[in-house]
Structures are given as C-alpha cells and as structure tokens.
Short mmCIF file of C-alpha atoms and ligand atoms in Angstrom, two decimals:
data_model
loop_
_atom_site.label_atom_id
_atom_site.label_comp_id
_atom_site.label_asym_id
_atom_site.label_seq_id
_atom_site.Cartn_x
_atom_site.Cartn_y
_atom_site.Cartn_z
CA UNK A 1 54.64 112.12 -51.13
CA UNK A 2 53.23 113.12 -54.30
CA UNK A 3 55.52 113.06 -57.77
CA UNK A 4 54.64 116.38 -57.74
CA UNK A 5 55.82 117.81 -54.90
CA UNK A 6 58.65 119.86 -55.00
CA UNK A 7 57.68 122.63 -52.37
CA UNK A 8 59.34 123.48 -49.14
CA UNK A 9 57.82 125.23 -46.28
CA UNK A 10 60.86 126.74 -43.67
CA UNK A 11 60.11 127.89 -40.67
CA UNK A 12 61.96 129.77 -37.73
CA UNK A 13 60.25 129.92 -34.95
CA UNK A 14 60.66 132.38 -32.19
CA UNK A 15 59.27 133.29 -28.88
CA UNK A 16 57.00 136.14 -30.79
CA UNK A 17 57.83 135.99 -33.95
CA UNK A 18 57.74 133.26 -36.79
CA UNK A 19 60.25 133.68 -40.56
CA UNK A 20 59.15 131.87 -42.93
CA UNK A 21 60.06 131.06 -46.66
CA UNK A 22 58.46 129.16 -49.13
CA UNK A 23 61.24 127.19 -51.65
CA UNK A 24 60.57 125.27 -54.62
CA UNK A 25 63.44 122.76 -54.68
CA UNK A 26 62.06 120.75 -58.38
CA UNK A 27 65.34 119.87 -60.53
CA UNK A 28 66.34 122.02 -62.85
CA UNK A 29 64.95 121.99 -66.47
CA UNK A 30 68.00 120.67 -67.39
CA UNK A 31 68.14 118.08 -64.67
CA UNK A 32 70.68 119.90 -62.30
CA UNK A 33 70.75 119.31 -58.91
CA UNK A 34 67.72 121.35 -56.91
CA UNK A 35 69.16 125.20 -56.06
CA UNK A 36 65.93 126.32 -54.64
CA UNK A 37 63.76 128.95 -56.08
CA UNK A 38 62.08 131.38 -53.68
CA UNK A 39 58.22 131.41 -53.73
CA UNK A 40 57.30 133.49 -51.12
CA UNK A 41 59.17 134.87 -47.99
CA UNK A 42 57.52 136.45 -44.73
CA UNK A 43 57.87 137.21 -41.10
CA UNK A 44 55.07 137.69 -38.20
CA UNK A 45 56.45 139.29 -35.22
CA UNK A 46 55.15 141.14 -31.73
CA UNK A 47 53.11 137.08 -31.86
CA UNK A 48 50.81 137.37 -28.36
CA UNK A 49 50.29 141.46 -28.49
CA UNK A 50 48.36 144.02 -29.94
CA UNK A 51 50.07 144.94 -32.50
CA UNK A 52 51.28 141.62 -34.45
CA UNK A 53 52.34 142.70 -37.43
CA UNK A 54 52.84 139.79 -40.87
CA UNK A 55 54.75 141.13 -43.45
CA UNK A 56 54.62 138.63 -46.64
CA UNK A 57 55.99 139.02 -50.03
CA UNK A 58 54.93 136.14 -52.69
CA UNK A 59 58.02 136.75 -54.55
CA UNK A 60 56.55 133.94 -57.04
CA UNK A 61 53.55 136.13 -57.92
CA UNK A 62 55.05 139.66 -58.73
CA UNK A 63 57.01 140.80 -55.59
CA UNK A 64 54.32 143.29 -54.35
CA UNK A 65 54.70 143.20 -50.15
CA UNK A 66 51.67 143.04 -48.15
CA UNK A 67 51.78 144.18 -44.37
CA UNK A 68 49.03 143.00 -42.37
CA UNK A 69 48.37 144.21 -38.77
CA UNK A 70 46.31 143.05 -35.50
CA UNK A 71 46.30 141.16 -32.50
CA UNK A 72 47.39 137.34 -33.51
CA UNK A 73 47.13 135.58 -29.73
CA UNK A 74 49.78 132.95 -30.35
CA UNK A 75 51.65 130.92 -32.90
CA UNK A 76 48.48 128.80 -33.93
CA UNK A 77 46.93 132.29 -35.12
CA UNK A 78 50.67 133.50 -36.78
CA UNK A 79 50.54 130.07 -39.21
CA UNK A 80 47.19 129.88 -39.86
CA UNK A 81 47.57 134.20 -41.00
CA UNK A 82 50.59 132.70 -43.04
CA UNK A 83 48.67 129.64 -44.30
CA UNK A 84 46.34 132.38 -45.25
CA UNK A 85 48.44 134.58 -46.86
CA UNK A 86 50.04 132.12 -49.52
CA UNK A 87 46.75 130.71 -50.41
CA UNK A 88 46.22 134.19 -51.47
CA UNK A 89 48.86 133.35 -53.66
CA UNK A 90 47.87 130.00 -54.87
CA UNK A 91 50.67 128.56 -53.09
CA UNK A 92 48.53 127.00 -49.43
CA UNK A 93 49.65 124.42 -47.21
CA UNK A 94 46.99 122.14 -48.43
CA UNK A 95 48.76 122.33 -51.70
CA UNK A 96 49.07 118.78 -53.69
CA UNK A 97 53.07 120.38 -54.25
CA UNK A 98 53.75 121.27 -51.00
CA UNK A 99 56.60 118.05 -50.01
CA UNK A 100 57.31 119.09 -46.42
CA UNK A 101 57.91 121.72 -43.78
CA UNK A 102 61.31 122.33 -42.40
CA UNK A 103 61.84 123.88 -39.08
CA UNK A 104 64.78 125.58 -37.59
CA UNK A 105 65.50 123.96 -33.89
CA UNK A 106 68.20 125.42 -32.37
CA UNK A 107 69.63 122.72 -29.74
CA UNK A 108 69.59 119.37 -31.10
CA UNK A 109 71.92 118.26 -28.01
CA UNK A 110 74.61 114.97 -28.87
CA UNK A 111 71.26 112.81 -30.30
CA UNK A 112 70.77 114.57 -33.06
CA UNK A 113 73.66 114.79 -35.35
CA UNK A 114 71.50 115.00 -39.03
CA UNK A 115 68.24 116.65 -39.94
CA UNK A 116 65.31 114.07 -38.78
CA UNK A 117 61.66 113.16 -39.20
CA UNK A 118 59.48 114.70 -36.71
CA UNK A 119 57.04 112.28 -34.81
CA UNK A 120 56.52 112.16 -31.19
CA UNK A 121 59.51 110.53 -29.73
CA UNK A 122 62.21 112.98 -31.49
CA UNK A 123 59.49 115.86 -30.14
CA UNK A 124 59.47 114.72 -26.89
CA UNK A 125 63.59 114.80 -27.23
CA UNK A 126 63.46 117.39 -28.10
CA UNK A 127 61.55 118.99 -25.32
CA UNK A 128 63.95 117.10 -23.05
CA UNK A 129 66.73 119.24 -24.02
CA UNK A 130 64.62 122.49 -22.68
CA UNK A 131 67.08 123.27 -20.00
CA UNK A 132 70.25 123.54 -22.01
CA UNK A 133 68.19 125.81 -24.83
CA UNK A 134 65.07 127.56 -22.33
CA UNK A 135 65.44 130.54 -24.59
CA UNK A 136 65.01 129.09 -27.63
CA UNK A 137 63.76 124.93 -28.01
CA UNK A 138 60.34 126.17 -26.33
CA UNK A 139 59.38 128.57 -29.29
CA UNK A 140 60.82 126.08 -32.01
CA UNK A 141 58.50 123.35 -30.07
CA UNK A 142 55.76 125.30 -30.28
CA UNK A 143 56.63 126.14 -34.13
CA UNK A 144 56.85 122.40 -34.79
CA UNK A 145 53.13 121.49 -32.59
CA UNK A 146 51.33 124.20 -34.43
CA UNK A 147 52.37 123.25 -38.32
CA UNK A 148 51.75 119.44 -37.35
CA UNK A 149 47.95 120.46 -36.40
CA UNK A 150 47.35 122.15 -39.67
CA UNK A 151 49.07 119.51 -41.86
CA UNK A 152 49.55 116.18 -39.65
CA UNK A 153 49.24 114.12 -42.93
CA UNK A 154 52.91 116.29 -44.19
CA UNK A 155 56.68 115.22 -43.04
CA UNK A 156 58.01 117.40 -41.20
CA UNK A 157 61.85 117.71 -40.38
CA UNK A 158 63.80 119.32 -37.67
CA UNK A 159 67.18 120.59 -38.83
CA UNK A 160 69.60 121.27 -35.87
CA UNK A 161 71.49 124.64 -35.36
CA UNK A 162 73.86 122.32 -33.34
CA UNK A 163 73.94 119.08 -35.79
CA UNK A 164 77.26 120.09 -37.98
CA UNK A 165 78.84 120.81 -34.80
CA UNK A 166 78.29 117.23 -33.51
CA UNK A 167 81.95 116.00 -35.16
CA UNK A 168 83.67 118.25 -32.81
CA UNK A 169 85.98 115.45 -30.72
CA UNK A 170 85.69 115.43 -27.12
CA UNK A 171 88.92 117.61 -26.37
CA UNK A 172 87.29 120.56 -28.30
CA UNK A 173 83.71 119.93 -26.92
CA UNK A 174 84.50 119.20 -23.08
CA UNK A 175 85.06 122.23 -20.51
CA UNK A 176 87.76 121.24 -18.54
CA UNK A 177 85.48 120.99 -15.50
CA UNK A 178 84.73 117.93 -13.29
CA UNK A 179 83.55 115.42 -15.30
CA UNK A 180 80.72 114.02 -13.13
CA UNK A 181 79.02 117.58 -12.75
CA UNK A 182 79.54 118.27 -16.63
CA UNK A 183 77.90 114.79 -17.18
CA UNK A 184 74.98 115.09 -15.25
CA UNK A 185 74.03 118.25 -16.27
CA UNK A 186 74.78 117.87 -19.93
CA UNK A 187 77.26 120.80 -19.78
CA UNK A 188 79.47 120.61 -22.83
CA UNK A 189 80.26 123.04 -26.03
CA UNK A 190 77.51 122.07 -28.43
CA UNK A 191 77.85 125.19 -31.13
CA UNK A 192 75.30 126.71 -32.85
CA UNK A 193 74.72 128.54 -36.31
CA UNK A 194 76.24 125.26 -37.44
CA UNK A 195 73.10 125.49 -40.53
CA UNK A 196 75.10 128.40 -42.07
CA UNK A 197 78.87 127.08 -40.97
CA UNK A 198 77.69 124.03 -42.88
CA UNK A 199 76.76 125.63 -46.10
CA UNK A 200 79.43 128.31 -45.84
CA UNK A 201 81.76 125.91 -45.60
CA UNK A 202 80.75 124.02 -48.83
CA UNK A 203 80.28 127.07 -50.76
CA UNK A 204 84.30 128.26 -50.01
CA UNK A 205 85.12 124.37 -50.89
CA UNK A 206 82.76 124.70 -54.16
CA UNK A 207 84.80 128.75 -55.41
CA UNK A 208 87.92 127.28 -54.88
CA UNK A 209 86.97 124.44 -57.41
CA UNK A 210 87.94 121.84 -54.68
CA UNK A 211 85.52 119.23 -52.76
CA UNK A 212 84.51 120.03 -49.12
CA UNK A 213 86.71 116.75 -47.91
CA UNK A 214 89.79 118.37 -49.77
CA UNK A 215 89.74 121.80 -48.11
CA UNK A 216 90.20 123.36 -44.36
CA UNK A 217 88.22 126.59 -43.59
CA UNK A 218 87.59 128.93 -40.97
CA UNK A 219 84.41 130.17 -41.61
CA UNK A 220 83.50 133.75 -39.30
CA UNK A 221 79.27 134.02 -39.16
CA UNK A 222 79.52 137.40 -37.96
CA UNK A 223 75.62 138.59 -37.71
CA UNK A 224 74.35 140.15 -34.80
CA UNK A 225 75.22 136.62 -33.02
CA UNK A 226 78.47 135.82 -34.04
CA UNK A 227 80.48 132.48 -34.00
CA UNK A 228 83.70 130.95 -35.57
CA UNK A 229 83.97 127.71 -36.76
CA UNK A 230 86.91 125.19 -37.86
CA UNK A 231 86.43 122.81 -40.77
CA UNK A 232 88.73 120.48 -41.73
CA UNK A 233 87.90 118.14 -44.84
CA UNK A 234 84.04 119.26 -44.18
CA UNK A 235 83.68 118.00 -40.42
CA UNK A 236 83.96 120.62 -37.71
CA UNK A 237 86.51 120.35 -35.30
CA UNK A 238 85.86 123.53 -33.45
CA UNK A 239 84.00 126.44 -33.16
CA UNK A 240 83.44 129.33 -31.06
CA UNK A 241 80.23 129.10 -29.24
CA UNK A 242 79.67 126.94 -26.20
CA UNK A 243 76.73 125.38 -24.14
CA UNK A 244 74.75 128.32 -24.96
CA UNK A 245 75.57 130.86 -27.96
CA UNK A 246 76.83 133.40 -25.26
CA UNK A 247 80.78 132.12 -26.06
CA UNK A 248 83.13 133.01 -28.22
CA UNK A 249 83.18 136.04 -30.21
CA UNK A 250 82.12 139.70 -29.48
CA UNK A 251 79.00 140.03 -30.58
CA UNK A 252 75.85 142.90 -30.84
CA UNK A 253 74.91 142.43 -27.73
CA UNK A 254 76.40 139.23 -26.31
CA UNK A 255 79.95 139.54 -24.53
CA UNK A 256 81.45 136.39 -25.76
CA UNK A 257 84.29 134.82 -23.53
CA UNK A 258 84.61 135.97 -20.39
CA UNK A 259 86.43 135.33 -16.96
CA UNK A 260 83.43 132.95 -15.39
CA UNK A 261 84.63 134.45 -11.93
CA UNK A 262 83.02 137.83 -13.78
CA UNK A 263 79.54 136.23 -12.91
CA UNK A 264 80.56 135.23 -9.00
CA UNK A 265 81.63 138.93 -8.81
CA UNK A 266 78.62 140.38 -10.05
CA UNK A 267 76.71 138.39 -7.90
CA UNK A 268 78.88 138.98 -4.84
CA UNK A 269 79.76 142.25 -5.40
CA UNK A 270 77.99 144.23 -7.11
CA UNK A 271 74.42 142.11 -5.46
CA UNK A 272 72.94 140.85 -8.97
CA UNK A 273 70.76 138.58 -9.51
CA UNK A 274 71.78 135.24 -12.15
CA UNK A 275 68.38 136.78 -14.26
CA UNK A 276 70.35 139.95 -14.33
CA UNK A 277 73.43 138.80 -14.69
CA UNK A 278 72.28 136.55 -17.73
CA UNK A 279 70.89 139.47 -18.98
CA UNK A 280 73.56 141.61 -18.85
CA UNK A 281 75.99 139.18 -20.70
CA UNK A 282 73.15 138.45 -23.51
CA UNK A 283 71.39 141.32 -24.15
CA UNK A 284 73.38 144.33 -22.95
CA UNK A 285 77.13 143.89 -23.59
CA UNK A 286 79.24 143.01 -27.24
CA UNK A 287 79.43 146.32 -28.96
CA UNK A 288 76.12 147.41 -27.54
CA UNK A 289 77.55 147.30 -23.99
CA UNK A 290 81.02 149.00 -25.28
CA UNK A 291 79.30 151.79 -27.44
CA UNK A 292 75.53 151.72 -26.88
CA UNK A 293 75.64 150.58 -30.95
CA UNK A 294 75.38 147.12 -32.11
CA UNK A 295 74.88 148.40 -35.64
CA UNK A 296 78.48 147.55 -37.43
CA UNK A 297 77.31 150.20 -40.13
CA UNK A 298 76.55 153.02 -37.44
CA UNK A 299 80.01 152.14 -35.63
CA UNK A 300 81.56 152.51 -38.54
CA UNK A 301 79.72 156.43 -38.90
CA UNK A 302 80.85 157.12 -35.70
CA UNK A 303 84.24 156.30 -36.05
CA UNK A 304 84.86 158.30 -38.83
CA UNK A 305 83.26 161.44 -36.73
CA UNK A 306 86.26 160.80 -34.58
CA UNK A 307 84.39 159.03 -31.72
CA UNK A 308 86.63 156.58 -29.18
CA UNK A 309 84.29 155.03 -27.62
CA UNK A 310 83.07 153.84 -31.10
CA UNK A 311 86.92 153.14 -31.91
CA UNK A 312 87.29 150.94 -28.59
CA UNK A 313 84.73 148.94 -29.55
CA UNK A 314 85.74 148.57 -32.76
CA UNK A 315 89.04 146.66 -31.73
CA UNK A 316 88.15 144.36 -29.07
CA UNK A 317 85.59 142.87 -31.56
CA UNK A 318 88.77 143.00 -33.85
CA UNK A 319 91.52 141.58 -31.44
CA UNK A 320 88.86 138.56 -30.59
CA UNK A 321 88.24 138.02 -34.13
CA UNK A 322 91.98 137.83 -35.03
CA UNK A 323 92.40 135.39 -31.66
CA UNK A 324 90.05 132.83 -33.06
CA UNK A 325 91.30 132.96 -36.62
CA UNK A 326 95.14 131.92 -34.50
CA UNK A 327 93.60 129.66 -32.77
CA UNK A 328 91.87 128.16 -35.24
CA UNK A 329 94.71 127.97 -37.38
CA UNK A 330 96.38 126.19 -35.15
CA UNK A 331 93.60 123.82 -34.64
CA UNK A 332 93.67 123.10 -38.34
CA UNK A 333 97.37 123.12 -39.22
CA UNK A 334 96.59 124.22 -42.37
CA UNK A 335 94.27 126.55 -43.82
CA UNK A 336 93.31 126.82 -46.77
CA UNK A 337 90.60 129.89 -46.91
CA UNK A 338 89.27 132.09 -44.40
CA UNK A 339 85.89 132.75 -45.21
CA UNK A 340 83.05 136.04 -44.02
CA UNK A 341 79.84 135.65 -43.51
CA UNK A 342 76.42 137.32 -42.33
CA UNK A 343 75.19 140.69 -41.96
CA UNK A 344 78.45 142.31 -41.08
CA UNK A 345 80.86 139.68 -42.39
CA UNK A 346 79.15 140.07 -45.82
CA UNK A 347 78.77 144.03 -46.16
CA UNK A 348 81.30 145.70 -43.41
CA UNK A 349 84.87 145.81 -45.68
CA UNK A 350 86.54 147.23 -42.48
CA UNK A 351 86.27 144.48 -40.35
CA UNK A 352 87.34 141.98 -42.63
CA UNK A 353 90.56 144.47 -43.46
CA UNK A 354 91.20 144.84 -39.90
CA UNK A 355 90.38 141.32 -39.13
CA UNK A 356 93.24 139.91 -41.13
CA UNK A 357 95.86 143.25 -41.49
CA UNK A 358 99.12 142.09 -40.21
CA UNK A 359 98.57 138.08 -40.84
CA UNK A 360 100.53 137.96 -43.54
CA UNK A 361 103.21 135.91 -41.75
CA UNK A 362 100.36 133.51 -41.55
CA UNK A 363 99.58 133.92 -45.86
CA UNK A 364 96.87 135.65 -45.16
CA UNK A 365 96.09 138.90 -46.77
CA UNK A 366 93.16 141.23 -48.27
CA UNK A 367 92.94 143.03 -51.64
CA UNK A 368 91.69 146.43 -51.14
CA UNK A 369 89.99 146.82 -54.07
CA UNK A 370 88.44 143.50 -54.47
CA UNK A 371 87.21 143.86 -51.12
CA UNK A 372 85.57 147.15 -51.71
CA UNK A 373 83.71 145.32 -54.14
CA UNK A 374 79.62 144.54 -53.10
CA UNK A 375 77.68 141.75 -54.37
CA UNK A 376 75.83 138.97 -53.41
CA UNK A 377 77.71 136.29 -54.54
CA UNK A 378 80.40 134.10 -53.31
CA UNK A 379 83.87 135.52 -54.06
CA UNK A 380 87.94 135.81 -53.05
CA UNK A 381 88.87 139.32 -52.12
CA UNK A 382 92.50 138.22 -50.93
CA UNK A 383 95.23 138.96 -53.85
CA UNK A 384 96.78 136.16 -55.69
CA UNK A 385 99.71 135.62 -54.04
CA UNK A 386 98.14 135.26 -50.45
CA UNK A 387 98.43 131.42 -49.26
CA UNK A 388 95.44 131.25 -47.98
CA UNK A 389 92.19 132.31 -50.12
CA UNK A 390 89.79 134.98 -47.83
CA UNK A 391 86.76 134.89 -49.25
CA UNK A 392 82.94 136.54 -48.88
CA UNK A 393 80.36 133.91 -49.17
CA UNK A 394 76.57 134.87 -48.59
CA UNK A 395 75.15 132.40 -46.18
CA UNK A 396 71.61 131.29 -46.74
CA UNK A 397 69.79 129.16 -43.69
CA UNK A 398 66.55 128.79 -45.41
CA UNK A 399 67.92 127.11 -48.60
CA UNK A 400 70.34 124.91 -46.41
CA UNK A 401 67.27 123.86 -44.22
CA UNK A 402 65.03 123.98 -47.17
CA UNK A 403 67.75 121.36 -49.07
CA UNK A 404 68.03 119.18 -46.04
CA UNK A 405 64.56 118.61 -45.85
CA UNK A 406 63.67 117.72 -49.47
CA UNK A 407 67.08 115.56 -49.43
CA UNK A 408 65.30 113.67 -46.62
CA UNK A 409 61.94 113.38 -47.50
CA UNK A 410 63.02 112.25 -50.87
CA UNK A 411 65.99 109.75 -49.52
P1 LIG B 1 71.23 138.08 -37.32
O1 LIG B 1 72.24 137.53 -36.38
O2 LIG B 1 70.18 138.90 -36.65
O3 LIG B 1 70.71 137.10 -38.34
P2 LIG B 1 72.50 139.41 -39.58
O4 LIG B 1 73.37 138.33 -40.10
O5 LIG B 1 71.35 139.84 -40.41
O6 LIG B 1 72.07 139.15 -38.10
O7 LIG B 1 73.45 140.67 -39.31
C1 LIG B 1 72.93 141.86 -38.79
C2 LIG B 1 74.08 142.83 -38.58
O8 LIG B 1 74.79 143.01 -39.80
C3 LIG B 1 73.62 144.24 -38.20
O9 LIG B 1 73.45 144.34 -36.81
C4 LIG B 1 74.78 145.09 -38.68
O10 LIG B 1 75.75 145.22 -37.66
C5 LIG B 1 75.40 144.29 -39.80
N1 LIG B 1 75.22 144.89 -41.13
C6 LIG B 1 74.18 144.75 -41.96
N2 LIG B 1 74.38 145.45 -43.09
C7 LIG B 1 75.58 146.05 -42.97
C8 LIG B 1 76.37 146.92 -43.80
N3 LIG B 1 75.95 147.31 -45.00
N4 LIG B 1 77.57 147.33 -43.32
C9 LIG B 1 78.01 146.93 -42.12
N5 LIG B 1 77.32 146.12 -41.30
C10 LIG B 1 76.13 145.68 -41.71
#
C-alpha cells in the first residue's frame, strides 16, 4: 500500500441495490487519531431492472447530487456506474490514494470474530455460511466478486454484522434445543447490527469520559430492523436478535419474538406455506402488521389524530422495548447508561420517554427537555440525578467499517 493512501471505499451490498461511501481516514493535521472525512456518498438501487436508478453526491467536490437513471443488468454494471461516477470527481478506484475497499457482510457465522482480508478461502467461507444468511451473504458475495474484478491488485476486507456479537458465552448464544440438531445445522443466536452496537457502545463509553472496558451499556439500534444489545466492559454478552435478525424486538416490519408453535399453526391451520409464513413474520408484521405503518414519525401523526390502532402499536413495540432493557439489566447487574440509536432511536423523543417512564426504581429516568432537544451528536438526555446515564448517540456503520478496514490494512 502506497504512503499515500488514506482512502476508503465502503460498500453495502444488497440483492438490488449497492450504498456506498467514500472516507478519507489520513490523520489529522495535528496527528489525531483518523475520524474519517466523507468524500463522496451514493446508492444504486432497482440493480437488474429497468429503471436502476444511482444517486451520488461527491460531498468532497461541492455537494451538488447527481441522479442517474437506466437499466444497470447486475452488480458488475452498478460498480463500474459508481467507479464512474467518482472519477468524475477525481476520486476513481484506480486512484494511487485509494488504501482499500470495505464491505459490509452480514453473517460472519462463529469463524469470523474480527474484520479480515478477503482472498479465496475466507470467500469461499463465506459462501459456506449461505444457508444460515440466504437473504443476505449471496448479495454481499456478489458485492465482494465484483470490486475484486475491478481492483484485484487492492485489499479488500469483510467486516461482519455478526463479529462483535461473537463474545456472547454459550448460555446466551445456545437455544435450549437438542444439542445434536442445533449442532448440525449451525442453529445458534449469532446477532447482527453488531457494526453499529460496536461503535455505539464506544461512543456512550467515550461521553461519559470513561473507557469502553470500564462501562456496561445497553445499547437499543432501533431502525427499521431493530435489535438490543448488552455490553459489559466492551464485550457483548447478549443481544436481541437470533439465528436470523427476525428475533427480538418489534420491528417495521419484522415481528420479533414469537411463540415458534405460531409457525406450526400457520402451517397447520391456517394451510401456509414456510415461504409465506417467512414472509409474513419478515416483511408484513412489527408495526407494519399492527398498523399498516412502519414509519415511527407517521405513527406518531396518527396517534395524536386519536387513532388506536396506531396507539396499540405503539405499546407493544414499547412493552418489548422495556422487557429487553429488564432483561438486560439483569444480564449486566449493573448498568451504567442506556443508550438510543438509529432512525427512530435517534429522532422519535416519544419512544425513548415511553421506553424508560416508570424505571426509575431501576435509576433510570429521561429529562424532558433535554430530550426534546435534536442534534446529531452524541449526548445524555437523562437528568442528573438518574443512576444510570440514557443517552442519544448517532450510529455511523460506514465510518466503523471504514475504520476497521484502514486499522487492518495498516496493522
Ligand atoms: P434502517 O434499518 O433501514 O437502516 P434507519 O435506522 O434509517 O433504518 O431508521 C429508519 C426508521 O427511522 C424509519 O422507518 C422511521 O420509523 C424512523 N425515523 C426516521 N426519522 C424519524 C423521525 N424524525 N422521527 C421518528 N422516527 C423517525
């Protein structure tokens, strides 16, 4: 790798669409530690029809977004429009600067427990673990195949949704189903999101002036996927989602726990097929499936127009939320800050006021006016006498993946 380059290419690859961001992670001037500056950020999406659609914005070069539309066939054509697109902006993949690309892979299975080089026997791993991930390893394998064929000179890393997760112990990762079975199958709680429980985590250790190893948080990613997680002295040692990111939490559109006899009784009763069924639990249930809105923000309207079907929906996403923050209390022993993340963890001030109202037997408690307060940086909204610290604290995937990568390529 050149002295040079500081430049880190992130991609998230899905089955038809591809996010991308472009980082610079040089030292600061001053010789801090690299925080990432954003070059360029983008997304292709609708990859294999018609209408494909790349929307790119080199934030490096004056901000101004460029939308490009037509039929890109498959992932090759998505990169090589992206390749395109930032040598546009002076900043290509054949650039002397560029260090490495970093890609998103969302099941790393038990192997991979830290961000790793990509060559062909952790590719071929990963392709192995298809069948626990078959909705989402075979788009981040095709991510990672397409990016080594324009650049197979550049490192390329794989960063693991499930990799922070891998410290859970065996009582918190094992399903309490015969061993042999779970064994040869693989079937075990792996965890995802763990990218943005990671650097959550850190932050909340970093604005209460303490080191990750002194601190135990329960961090809540509450996006349109949701999951909680348990962090005690920066290890996990629980979190909410399972084999597949279905557990745990309500989510948009996932259900989250659920009787598993549910499933035998849709199949027996009401005649459904598993495809169905799967769907059902993934795509049409959480608050979509209580309310027919997954939108917090639109919940949120409707509630305040009086609507209970809005309401209901409201607080079983609330009661599950306050379940896992006992639970995980309990796990920990001690807790020492609670902290919100992701789309509606960051922005929706109800939730988190509902989420902990009447915990304050347990020291937790929320400031109304500090939590009324929007910004985009990490901060406590819980007053000062609470025992535990809540806190809001932006997560940011790219820049974790982006900072894993460089740390690696440079180690
Ligand atoms: P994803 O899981 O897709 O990455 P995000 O973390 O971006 O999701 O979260 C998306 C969700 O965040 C939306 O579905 C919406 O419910 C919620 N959200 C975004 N902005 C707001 C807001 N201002 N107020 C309340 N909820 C919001």
């Amino acid at each position: 790798m050149s002295a040079t380059a500081t430049r880190v290419l992130v991609l998230n690859s899905g089955s038809s669409s591809v996010k991308y961001q472009l980082l610079d992670m040089g030292a600061e001037p001053d010789g801090g530690s690299a925080t990432g500056t954003r070059l360029a950020v983008g997304l292709v999406e609708r990859i294999g029809e018609e209408s494909s659609r790349l929307v790119h914005t080199p934030l490096a070069a004056g901000g101004e977004t460029r939308e490009t539309e037509g039929a890109m066939a498959d992932h090759e054509a998505a990169l090589k429009a992206v390749a395109a697109e930032l040598a546009a902006d002076g900043l290509g993949l054949d650039s002397p600067e560029l260090a490495a690309i970093g890609h998103r892979v969302v099941h790393g299975g038990l192997k991979f427990t830290a961000p790793t080089v990509i060559d062909d026997a952790v590719l071929a791993e990963i392709e192995r673990l298809v069948p626990v991930a078959p909705l989402h390893n075979p788009a981040n394998i095709t991510g990672i195949r397409t990016a080594r064929a324009l650049r197979p000179d550049l490192p390329q890393v794989a960063v693991f949704d499930t990799a922070f997760h891998t410290t859970m112990p065996e009582h918190a990762a094992r399903y309490a189903i015969d061993v042999a079975t779970a064994d040869a199958h693989r079937i075990r709680r792996y965890g995802f999101h763990g990218t943005s429980h990671a650097y959550v985590s850190r932050k909340t250790a970093e604005l209460l002036g303490k080191d990750p190893s002194e601190v135990n948080v329960i961090v809540l990613h509450l996006g349109n996927g949701a999951s909680a997680s348990a962090v005690a002295g920066g290890r996990c040692v629980d979190t909410s989602m399972g084999l597949t990111p279905l557990e745990g939490l309500v989510m948009g559109t996932r259900s989250g726990d659920i009787d598993p006899a549910v499933t035998f009784h849709l199949k027996r009763v009401a005649g459904m097929s598993t495809d169905e069924i799967d769907a059902l639990l993934n795509k049409k249930s959480g608050l979509v499936g209580l309310c027919g809105d997954n939108d917090m923000r639109e919940i949120r309207r409707r509630i305040d127009e009086g609507d209970e079907r809005a309401r209901l929906a409201f607080d079983i996403y609330i009661h599950r939320l306050k379940k896992y923050i006992g639970a995980y209390s309990a796990v920990l022993g001690k807790v020492d800050a609670v902290a919100f993340t992701a789309g509606v963890g960051e922005n929706a001030a109800p939730v988190r006021e509902a989420a902990v109202a009447g915990l304050e037997e347990m020291g937790l408690a929320v400031d109304a006016t500090l939590n009324a307060v929007r910004s985009g940086e990490p901060r406590l909204i819980s007053p000062d006498y609470a025992r535990v610290a809540v806190a809001v604290v932006p997560t940011d995937e790219e820049l974790e993946i982006a900072q894993q990568t460089y740390a690696l390529v440079n180690a």
